[in-house]
Short mmCIF file of C-alpha atoms in Angstrom, two decimals:
data_model
loop_
_atom_site.label_atom_id
_atom_site.label_comp_id
_atom_site.label_asym_id
_atom_site.label_seq_id
_atom_site.Cartn_x
_atom_site.Cartn_y
_atom_site.Cartn_z
CA MET K 1 29.70 51.78 199.94
CA ASP K 2 33.00 50.69 198.46
CA LEU K 3 35.46 52.91 200.31
CA ASP K 4 38.26 52.04 197.93
CA ARG K 5 36.46 54.00 195.23
CA LEU K 6 36.62 57.23 197.21
CA SER K 7 39.45 59.73 196.90
CA ASP K 8 41.77 60.36 199.84
CA GLU K 9 40.08 63.63 200.63
CA GLU K 10 36.62 62.05 200.38
CA LEU K 11 37.64 59.38 202.86
CA ILE K 12 38.84 62.00 205.31
CA GLU K 13 35.68 64.03 204.84
CA ARG K 14 33.53 60.94 205.33
CA ALA K 15 35.44 60.00 208.48
CA ARG K 16 34.85 63.48 209.85
CA ALA K 17 31.20 63.35 208.89
CA ASN K 18 30.91 60.07 210.78
CA ALA K 19 32.55 61.52 213.83
CA ALA K 20 30.01 60.05 216.22
CA ASP K 21 30.28 56.60 214.70
CA PHE K 22 33.72 55.29 215.58
CA ALA K 23 33.37 52.16 213.48
CA ALA K 24 32.45 54.10 210.36
CA ALA K 25 35.21 56.65 210.90
CA ASP K 26 37.71 53.89 211.53
CA ALA K 27 36.70 52.11 208.35
CA CYS K 28 37.36 55.24 206.31
CA LEU K 29 40.73 55.87 207.88
CA ALA K 30 41.72 52.23 207.59
CA ALA K 31 40.94 52.34 203.88
CA LEU K 32 42.93 55.53 203.52
CA TYR K 33 46.00 54.28 205.35
CA ARG K 34 45.92 50.85 203.74
CA ARG K 35 46.08 52.58 200.36
CA TYR K 36 49.48 54.00 201.24
CA TYR K 37 51.03 51.14 203.16
CA PRO K 38 52.99 49.76 200.16
CA LYS K 39 54.17 53.20 199.06
CA VAL K 40 55.41 54.21 202.50
CA ALA K 41 56.86 50.74 203.08
CA GLY K 42 58.81 50.90 199.81
CA TRP K 43 60.15 54.36 200.55
CA CYS K 44 61.17 53.47 204.09
CA LEU K 45 62.90 50.34 202.86
CA ARG K 46 64.70 52.36 200.25
CA ILE K 47 66.21 54.83 202.65
CA SER K 48 66.66 52.52 205.62
CA GLY K 49 68.43 49.70 203.87
CA ASP K 50 67.09 47.43 206.60
CA ARG K 51 63.60 46.00 206.83
CA GLN K 52 63.31 46.10 210.61
CA ALA K 53 64.29 49.76 210.68
CA ALA K 54 61.95 50.39 207.76
CA ALA K 55 59.07 48.76 209.59
CA ASP K 56 59.69 50.86 212.69
CA LEU K 57 59.92 54.00 210.61
CA ALA K 58 56.76 53.26 208.61
CA GLN K 59 54.89 52.46 211.79
CA GLU K 60 55.90 55.78 213.32
CA VAL K 61 54.79 57.55 210.16
CA PHE K 62 51.24 56.25 210.35
CA LEU K 63 50.98 56.84 214.07
CA ARG K 64 52.06 60.44 213.48
CA VAL K 65 49.67 60.82 210.56
CA HIS K 66 46.82 59.51 212.65
CA ASP K 67 47.75 61.82 215.48
CA ARG K 68 48.01 64.87 213.24
CA LEU K 69 45.15 64.19 210.87
CA ASP K 70 43.03 66.76 212.63
CA GLY K 71 45.53 69.34 211.45
CA PHE K 72 45.15 68.34 207.82
CA ARG K 73 43.05 71.03 206.18
CA GLY K 74 43.25 69.93 202.60
CA ASP K 75 45.51 72.77 201.51
CA SER K 76 47.64 70.16 199.81
CA ARG K 77 46.92 66.66 198.60
CA PHE K 78 46.84 64.06 201.33
CA SER K 79 49.60 62.16 199.54
CA THR K 80 51.78 65.28 199.56
CA TRP K 81 51.15 65.81 203.25
CA LEU K 82 51.89 62.15 203.91
CA TYR K 83 55.21 62.52 202.13
CA THR K 84 56.19 65.56 204.17
CA VAL K 85 55.36 63.68 207.37
CA THR K 86 57.25 60.58 206.22
CA ARG K 87 60.30 62.55 205.15
CA SER K 88 60.32 64.65 208.29
CA ILE K 89 60.21 61.62 210.59
CA ALA K 90 62.85 59.82 208.57
CA ILE K 91 65.16 62.81 208.68
CA ASN K 92 64.72 63.38 212.38
CA ARG K 93 65.39 59.72 213.12
CA GLY K 94 68.30 59.62 210.71
CA VAL K 95 69.91 62.77 211.97
CA ALA K 96 69.48 61.68 215.56
CA ALA K 97 71.00 58.30 214.77
CA ARG K 98 73.88 59.92 212.96
CA ARG K 99 74.62 62.08 215.95
CA ARG K 100 74.88 58.98 218.09
CA GLU K 101 77.17 57.04 215.87
CA THR K 102 80.90 57.49 215.60
CA ASP K 103 81.52 59.15 212.32
CA ALA K 104 84.32 57.82 210.19
CA LEU K 105 85.04 61.27 208.85
CA ASP K 106 85.64 62.60 212.33
CA GLU K 107 88.20 59.88 212.80
CA GLU K 108 89.97 61.12 209.72
CA GLY K 109 90.22 64.58 211.17
CA MET K 110 87.55 66.36 209.17
CA PRO K 111 87.57 70.04 210.00
CA GLU K 112 84.93 71.46 212.26
CA PRO K 113 84.27 74.83 210.69
CA VAL K 114 84.00 77.74 213.01
CA GLU K 115 80.51 78.91 213.82
CA PRO K 116 79.91 82.62 213.66
CA SER K 117 78.56 84.31 216.75
CA PRO K 118 74.77 84.46 216.73
CA GLY K 119 74.54 88.23 217.05
CA ALA K 120 72.45 90.05 214.49
CA ASP K 121 75.43 92.13 213.38
CA GLU K 122 77.17 88.97 212.25
CA MET K 123 74.27 87.65 210.22
CA THR K 124 75.88 88.80 207.01
CA GLU K 125 79.09 87.02 207.87
CA LYS K 126 77.21 83.81 208.59
CA ARG K 127 75.39 84.02 205.29
CA GLN K 128 78.72 84.34 203.52
CA ILE K 129 79.94 81.18 205.18
CA LEU K 130 76.76 79.29 204.40
CA ALA K 131 76.96 80.43 200.81
CA ALA K 132 80.57 79.28 200.69
CA PHE K 133 79.49 75.81 201.80
CA ARG K 134 76.82 75.64 199.11
CA ASP K 135 79.28 76.90 196.56
CA ALA K 136 81.79 74.23 197.56
CA MET K 137 79.14 71.55 197.28
CA GLU K 138 78.28 72.64 193.75
CA ARG K 139 81.69 73.54 192.38
CA ASP K 140 84.32 71.54 194.24
CA LEU K 141 82.50 68.23 194.51
CA GLU K 142 81.31 65.84 191.86
CA PRO K 143 77.50 65.89 191.67
CA LEU K 144 77.31 62.37 193.07
CA GLU K 145 79.64 63.22 195.95
CA ALA K 146 77.57 66.28 196.83
CA LYS K 147 74.34 64.33 196.60
CA VAL K 148 75.66 61.60 198.88
CA LEU K 149 76.94 64.15 201.40
CA TYR K 150 73.60 65.92 201.40
CA LEU K 151 71.59 62.73 201.81
CA HIS K 152 73.79 61.52 204.64
CA TYR K 153 74.53 64.70 206.55
CA VAL K 154 71.42 66.78 205.93
CA ASP K 155 68.70 64.18 205.44
CA GLY K 156 70.33 61.65 207.76
CA VAL K 157 69.98 58.72 205.37
CA PRO K 158 72.22 55.82 206.46
CA LEU K 159 75.09 54.94 204.16
CA ALA K 160 73.56 51.56 203.39
CA GLY K 161 70.33 53.27 202.38
CA ILE K 162 72.15 55.71 200.10
CA THR K 163 74.11 52.89 198.49
CA GLU K 164 70.86 51.07 197.79
CA MET K 165 68.95 54.14 196.75
CA LEU K 166 71.53 55.40 194.27
CA SER K 167 72.40 51.89 193.06
CA LEU K 168 76.08 52.47 193.81
CA GLN K 169 78.12 49.54 192.51
CA ASN K 170 81.55 50.32 193.97
CA LYS K 171 82.85 48.14 196.77
CA SER K 172 82.38 50.53 199.68
CA GLY K 173 79.26 52.17 198.29
CA ALA K 174 78.29 55.59 199.66
CA LYS K 175 81.19 55.61 202.12
CA ALA K 176 83.66 56.21 199.29
CA TYR K 177 81.79 59.32 198.18
CA ILE K 178 81.52 60.60 201.74
CA VAL K 179 85.27 60.26 202.14
CA SER K 180 86.23 61.80 198.79
CA GLY K 181 83.71 64.63 199.06
CA GLY K 182 84.67 65.25 202.66
CA ARG K 183 88.32 65.58 201.73
CA LYS K 184 87.51 68.21 199.15
CA LEU K 185 85.56 70.21 201.69
CA LYS K 186 88.43 69.83 204.10
CA ARG K 187 90.86 71.23 201.56
CA ARG K 188 88.70 74.23 200.80
CA PHE K 189 87.59 75.06 204.30
CA GLY K 190 90.91 74.20 205.81
CA ARG K 191 92.54 76.93 203.75
CA TRP K 192 89.73 79.31 204.44
CA LEU K 193 89.85 78.77 208.16
CA ALA K 194 93.58 79.30 208.19
CA ARG K 195 93.28 82.57 206.32
CA GLN K 196 90.41 83.74 208.48
CA SER K 197 92.24 82.82 211.66
CA ALA K 198 95.10 84.97 210.40
CA GLY K 199 92.76 87.89 209.91
CA GLY K 200 91.94 87.26 206.27
CA THR K 201 88.58 87.46 204.58
CA LEU K 202 86.30 85.03 202.86
CA SER K 203 87.53 84.01 199.46
CA MET H 1 86.91 89.96 210.63
CA THR H 2 87.06 88.47 214.12
CA PRO H 3 87.23 84.69 214.12
CA PRO H 4 84.07 83.31 215.74
CA ALA H 5 84.48 81.29 218.90
CA SER H 6 82.21 78.24 218.79
CA ARG H 7 82.27 75.31 216.40
CA LEU H 8 79.81 73.34 214.31
CA SER H 9 80.22 69.89 212.85
CA LEU H 10 80.12 69.35 209.12
CA ASP H 11 76.54 68.09 209.13
CA GLU H 12 75.43 71.08 211.19
CA TRP H 13 77.06 73.42 208.70
CA LEU H 14 75.48 71.66 205.76
CA ARG H 15 72.02 71.62 207.33
CA ALA H 16 72.32 75.32 208.10
CA ALA H 17 73.54 76.02 204.57
CA TYR H 18 70.51 74.41 202.97
CA ALA H 19 68.03 75.73 205.54
CA ASP H 20 69.27 79.22 204.68
CA PRO H 21 66.64 81.05 202.60
CA ALA H 22 69.44 82.27 200.36
CA ALA H 23 69.80 78.70 199.08
CA GLY H 24 66.64 79.39 197.09
CA CYS H 25 65.51 75.79 197.21
CA PRO H 26 61.83 74.90 196.83
CA PRO H 27 60.12 72.74 199.51
CA PRO H 28 61.11 69.05 199.20
CA GLU H 29 57.58 67.95 198.35
CA THR H 30 57.78 70.07 195.20
CA TRP H 31 59.49 67.12 193.51
CA LEU H 32 56.56 64.77 193.90
CA GLU H 33 55.09 63.82 190.55
CA GLU H 34 51.65 65.20 191.37
CA GLU H 35 53.08 68.48 192.57
CA LEU H 36 55.22 68.89 189.47
CA ALA H 37 52.27 68.03 187.26
CA ALA H 38 50.30 70.86 188.83
CA ARG H 39 52.90 73.41 187.70
CA THR H 40 53.27 75.09 184.35
CA PRO H 41 55.88 73.84 181.88
CA GLU H 42 57.88 77.00 182.52
CA GLU H 43 57.87 76.43 186.26
CA ARG H 44 58.95 72.82 185.77
CA ARG H 45 61.75 73.94 183.48
CA ARG H 46 63.01 76.41 186.07
CA LEU H 47 62.86 73.78 188.78
CA GLU H 48 64.81 71.29 186.71
CA ALA H 49 67.37 73.95 185.88
CA HIS H 50 67.78 74.62 189.59
CA ALA H 51 68.15 70.92 190.42
CA ALA H 52 70.74 70.52 187.70
CA HIS H 53 73.27 72.47 189.77
CA CYS H 54 71.85 72.13 193.27
CA PRO H 55 72.85 68.85 194.97
CA ALA H 56 70.24 69.37 197.67
CA CYS H 57 67.38 69.52 195.22
CA ALA H 58 68.83 66.71 193.13
CA ALA H 59 68.81 64.57 196.28
CA GLU H 60 65.32 65.66 197.28
CA ARG H 61 64.12 64.89 193.77
CA ASP H 62 65.51 61.37 194.13
CA LEU H 63 63.76 60.93 197.46
CA ALA H 64 60.44 62.19 196.11
CA GLN H 65 60.67 60.01 193.04
CA GLY H 66 61.26 57.07 195.33
CA PHE H 67 57.99 57.87 197.06
CA ASP H 68 56.21 58.16 193.73
CA SER H 69 57.53 54.76 192.74
CA GLY H 70 55.54 53.18 195.53
CA SER H 71 56.53 49.63 196.34
CA GLU H 72 58.00 49.13 192.87
CA VAL H 73 61.30 50.67 193.85
CA ALA H 74 64.43 49.25 192.29
CA GLY H 75 66.47 47.33 194.83
CA VAL H 76 63.56 46.80 197.20
CA ARG H 77 62.47 43.18 197.50
CA PRO H 78 58.73 42.46 197.39
CA GLU H 79 59.04 40.20 200.42
CA ASP H 80 60.50 43.08 202.42
CA VAL H 81 57.62 45.31 201.38
CA ALA H 82 55.22 42.56 202.44
CA PHE H 83 56.99 42.33 205.80
CA VAL H 84 56.69 46.07 206.47
CA VAL H 85 53.08 46.16 205.29
CA SER H 86 52.21 43.25 207.57
CA ARG H 87 53.72 45.16 210.48
CA LEU H 88 51.65 48.18 209.58
CA GLU H 89 48.47 46.17 209.34
CA ALA H 90 49.16 44.59 212.71
CA ALA H 91 49.76 47.97 214.27
CA ALA H 92 47.06 49.97 212.50
CA PRO H 93 46.43 53.16 214.44
CA VAL H 94 42.76 53.24 213.56
CA GLY H 95 40.38 51.73 216.01
CA ASN H 96 41.52 54.24 218.56
CA VAL H 97 39.50 57.27 217.62
CA ARG H 98 38.10 57.97 221.01
CA SER H 99 36.34 61.26 220.64
CA ILE H 100 35.60 63.88 218.08
CA ARG H 101 34.32 66.96 219.68
CA ASP H 102 33.08 69.04 216.81
CA GLY H 103 33.24 66.83 213.80
CA SER H 104 36.24 68.62 212.34
CA ARG H 105 39.04 66.82 214.08
CA PHE H 106 40.19 63.53 215.51
CA ARG H 107 41.74 62.65 218.79
CA ASP H 108 43.04 59.29 219.85
CA ALA H 109 44.13 57.80 223.13
CA ARG H 110 47.07 55.99 221.60
CA LEU H 111 50.08 58.23 221.61
CA GLU H 112 49.92 59.12 225.26
CA THR H 113 50.58 55.47 226.06
CA SER H 114 53.66 54.91 223.94
CA LYS H 115 55.47 56.34 220.98
CA THR H 116 56.81 53.01 219.89
CA VAL H 117 54.35 50.35 220.95
CA PRO H 118 51.26 50.70 218.80
CA VAL H 119 47.77 49.79 219.81
CA PRO H 120 47.07 46.50 218.04
CA ALA H 121 44.38 45.89 215.50
CA ARG H 122 41.38 43.99 216.80
CA ARG H 123 42.02 40.76 214.96
CA ARG H 124 45.47 40.53 216.48
CA ILE H 125 44.11 40.95 219.95
CA GLU H 126 42.39 37.64 219.57
CA SER H 127 45.45 35.77 218.37
CA SER H 128 48.49 37.10 220.20
CA PRO H 129 49.22 37.06 223.96
CA VAL H 130 51.42 40.12 223.55
CA TRP H 131 48.64 42.01 221.92
CA ARG H 132 46.22 40.81 224.57
CA LEU H 133 48.44 42.40 227.19
CA ALA H 134 48.73 45.58 225.16
CA ALA H 135 44.98 45.63 224.60
CA ALA H 136 44.40 45.16 228.31
CA ALA H 137 46.66 48.13 229.02
CA VAL H 138 44.74 50.24 226.51
CA LEU H 139 41.44 49.19 228.07
CA VAL H 140 42.69 50.21 231.50
CA ILE H 141 43.77 53.59 230.16
CA ALA H 142 40.51 54.04 228.27
CA ALA H 143 38.52 53.10 231.37
CA GLY H 144 40.52 55.58 233.40
CA LEU H 145 39.96 58.26 230.79
CA ALA H 146 36.22 57.54 230.72
CA PHE H 147 36.12 57.74 234.51
CA GLN H 148 37.91 61.05 234.49
CA LEU H 149 35.61 62.46 231.85
CA SER H 150 32.51 61.30 233.71
CA ARG H 151 33.48 63.21 236.86
CA PRO H 152 32.00 66.66 237.42
CA GLY H 153 34.53 69.30 236.60
CA ALA H 154 36.61 66.90 234.54
CA PRO H 155 39.27 68.62 232.43
CA PRO H 156 38.36 69.35 228.83
CA LEU H 157 39.62 67.16 226.05
CA PRO H 158 42.85 68.29 224.43
CA ALA H 159 42.46 71.05 221.92
CA PRO H 160 43.41 70.55 218.27
CA GLN H 161 46.92 71.33 217.16
CA THR H 162 45.66 73.63 214.44
CA GLY H 163 44.56 76.77 216.19
CA GLY H 164 43.86 76.88 219.88
CA VAL H 165 46.38 75.50 222.32
CA VAL H 166 48.75 72.55 222.27
CA ARG H 167 48.50 70.76 225.58
CA GLY H 168 50.28 67.66 226.71
CA GLY H 169 53.53 69.36 227.53
CA GLU H 170 54.26 71.27 230.70
CA VAL H 171 53.95 74.59 228.90
CA GLU H 172 51.07 75.22 226.52
CA THR H 173 51.86 76.81 223.20
CA VAL H 174 49.14 79.04 221.76
CA SER H 175 50.23 80.50 218.43
CA PRO H 176 51.30 80.05 215.73
CA LEU H 177 50.10 76.47 215.33
CA GLY H 178 49.34 74.44 212.24
CA GLU H 179 48.55 76.16 208.95
CA VAL H 180 48.64 79.93 209.26
CA ASP H 181 47.90 82.66 206.73
CA ALA H 182 51.10 84.64 207.13
CA ILE H 183 54.61 84.24 208.43
CA PRO H 184 54.24 84.94 212.14
CA ALA H 185 55.79 87.95 213.84
CA GLU H 186 55.51 86.62 217.37
CA LEU H 187 55.24 83.45 219.44
CA ARG H 188 52.63 83.14 222.15
CA TRP H 189 52.12 80.62 224.95
CA ASN H 190 50.27 80.34 228.22
CA PRO H 191 52.20 81.37 231.33
CA ARG H 192 53.32 78.66 233.71
CA PRO H 193 52.95 79.33 237.43
CA GLY H 194 56.29 79.94 239.11
CA ALA H 195 58.16 80.69 235.91
CA THR H 196 60.18 83.89 235.85
CA SER H 197 61.50 83.51 232.32
CA TYR H 198 61.12 81.34 229.26
CA ARG H 199 63.63 79.94 226.83
CA VAL H 200 62.12 79.95 223.36
CA ARG H 201 63.58 78.05 220.43
CA LEU H 202 62.55 78.18 216.78
CA SER H 203 63.90 75.51 214.47
CA THR H 204 63.43 73.81 211.16
CA VAL H 205 61.81 70.38 211.08
CA ASP H 206 65.26 68.78 211.06
CA ASP H 207 66.07 70.56 214.32
CA THR H 208 68.35 73.22 212.90
CA VAL H 209 67.93 76.06 215.36
CA LEU H 210 67.04 79.33 213.65
CA TRP H 211 66.64 81.43 216.75
CA GLU H 212 66.77 81.02 220.48
CA ALA H 213 66.19 83.52 223.24
CA THR H 214 65.32 83.77 226.92
CA VAL H 215 62.48 86.19 227.53
CA PRO H 216 60.49 87.28 230.58
CA ALA H 217 56.99 86.53 229.33
CA SER H 218 54.70 85.68 226.44
CA PRO H 219 54.40 86.84 223.74
CA VAL H 220 57.79 87.40 222.20
CA ARG H 221 58.30 89.22 218.93
CA LEU H 222 60.58 87.53 216.45
CA PRO H 223 63.55 89.66 215.34
CA ALA H 224 63.26 90.99 211.82
CA GLU H 225 66.27 89.02 210.65
CA VAL H 226 64.63 85.82 211.87
CA ILE H 227 61.34 86.61 210.15
CA GLN H 228 63.30 87.16 206.95
CA LYS H 229 64.62 83.61 207.21
CA LEU H 230 61.15 82.07 207.37
CA HIS H 231 59.54 80.84 204.18
CA ARG H 232 55.99 80.20 203.22
CA ALA H 233 55.07 76.56 202.58
CA VAL H 234 57.87 75.43 204.89
CA ALA H 235 57.13 73.92 208.29
CA TYR H 236 58.90 75.10 211.42
CA HIS H 237 58.92 73.90 214.99
CA TRP H 238 59.10 75.91 218.18
CA THR H 239 59.32 75.04 221.83
CA VAL H 240 59.16 76.91 225.11
CA GLU H 241 60.93 76.01 228.33
CA ALA H 242 59.74 77.56 231.59
CA LEU H 243 62.58 78.64 233.87
CA GLY H 244 62.53 79.36 237.59
CA PRO H 245 64.19 82.22 239.49
CA ALA H 246 67.56 80.45 239.51
CA GLY H 247 67.28 79.53 235.87
CA GLU H 248 66.18 76.01 236.69
CA ARG H 249 63.96 74.24 234.19
CA LEU H 250 60.38 73.96 235.43
CA GLY H 251 58.89 72.38 232.36
CA ALA H 252 58.69 72.53 228.60
CA SER H 253 56.15 72.51 225.83
CA GLU H 254 55.76 69.78 223.31
CA PRO H 255 57.22 70.82 219.94
CA ALA H 256 54.69 73.04 218.19
CA ARG H 257 54.57 73.17 214.41
CA PHE H 258 53.41 75.86 212.04
CA ARG H 259 53.53 76.55 208.34
CA ALA H 260 52.49 79.66 206.49
CA ARG H 261 50.29 78.80 203.56
CA PRO H 262 51.97 79.00 200.17
CA ALA H 263 51.92 82.36 198.45
CA PRO H 264 49.82 82.74 195.30
CA GLU H 265 51.28 81.39 192.06
CA GLY H 266 54.09 83.48 190.70
CA ALA H 267 55.69 84.04 194.06
CA LYS H 268 57.31 80.59 194.05
CA LEU H 269 60.69 79.65 192.71
#
């Protein structure tokens, strides 16, 4: 049987059917994973901007996939599920790394917006603030600035990875967009915070 | 309006803003080529219209397209791809399927040993001293596991993450786990001896906390406003910490994941 001719889902099904035969199950899973090595490697390289980090990330992806494969029920394509796993791990690693590093924007005195209290009665207020952030991202920032801020702050993609991924040709790459977009947010939310602190309302 | 007291950093605000259901963004995997191809032209048009003004979805579309591009991504050198692939082949996780209880799931003995040091592929065991050491460690663990399982009254093998119980942590989560039919209304776990309360946390996959509470016992019902924030087809994590009489931490669960299956067509963006 040429395993490479089977679909992803057929390989998983065959591995499960060969549950008692470790070698046969392994062969199916090896064929399945090998099929996606280049794709995951390319994606990890793209967002890591560093091949050692990409290798570590890709390795963690397949370990997680192997660990969680029993939870894959075929409600989506395997490739879709693989992407969600890959993205999730990358984001968690990226966000964690970002939290550890000293952020240049903090050094420039970026505002730390005020968090609303978590009480249920303030849920509406929090939604207004969150909506104001989204609105600022869409209206106050250039699309490229907003995209870079999102990739860096929300998805945790390193600046080098964003520069590579978006083919940014300027000298400082993604950093320039982080700084310019961050300043715009500072202007808008700086004013807003001042008004709110003085008892004003959301604009 | 009273000014709130605590502060969030910019990235925390942005993550919360785009995790907010009001953002109206589709799941990130929506932008994969195969997923888009499965939608109607009208649905694709609406998605593109959304991405045209939503920086989050524009970014997620870029990420997904990068995945679709495979190893032929602009700016990625073939030799770097070959390097990463060679690392993957050397660290292939297969070869470690140790037991399959009912034919519907897989368990391996790998992750309990290390999150970062993979079990080597067999051919590498023969060629590398490092891998020989790692293989020896795995053999010792496997032998120990086999010994444990051969003893009368040995503990059962871990249950699957989908349904059942997630073991491995110090508190066992029960439900919801894995793919579920509906957005859950409560969280359920097994009690831990000595615990007088539990701190429960529900978060998005990027660790944005949606809800946190300290409760006396399992189960706990999710507040209505929290349930309203949960979306179908989106994965969430939850954890439980067991607390002692003085509020001291007795143990915690491993992160449990669940996702409500997507609603029928027409209910999506």
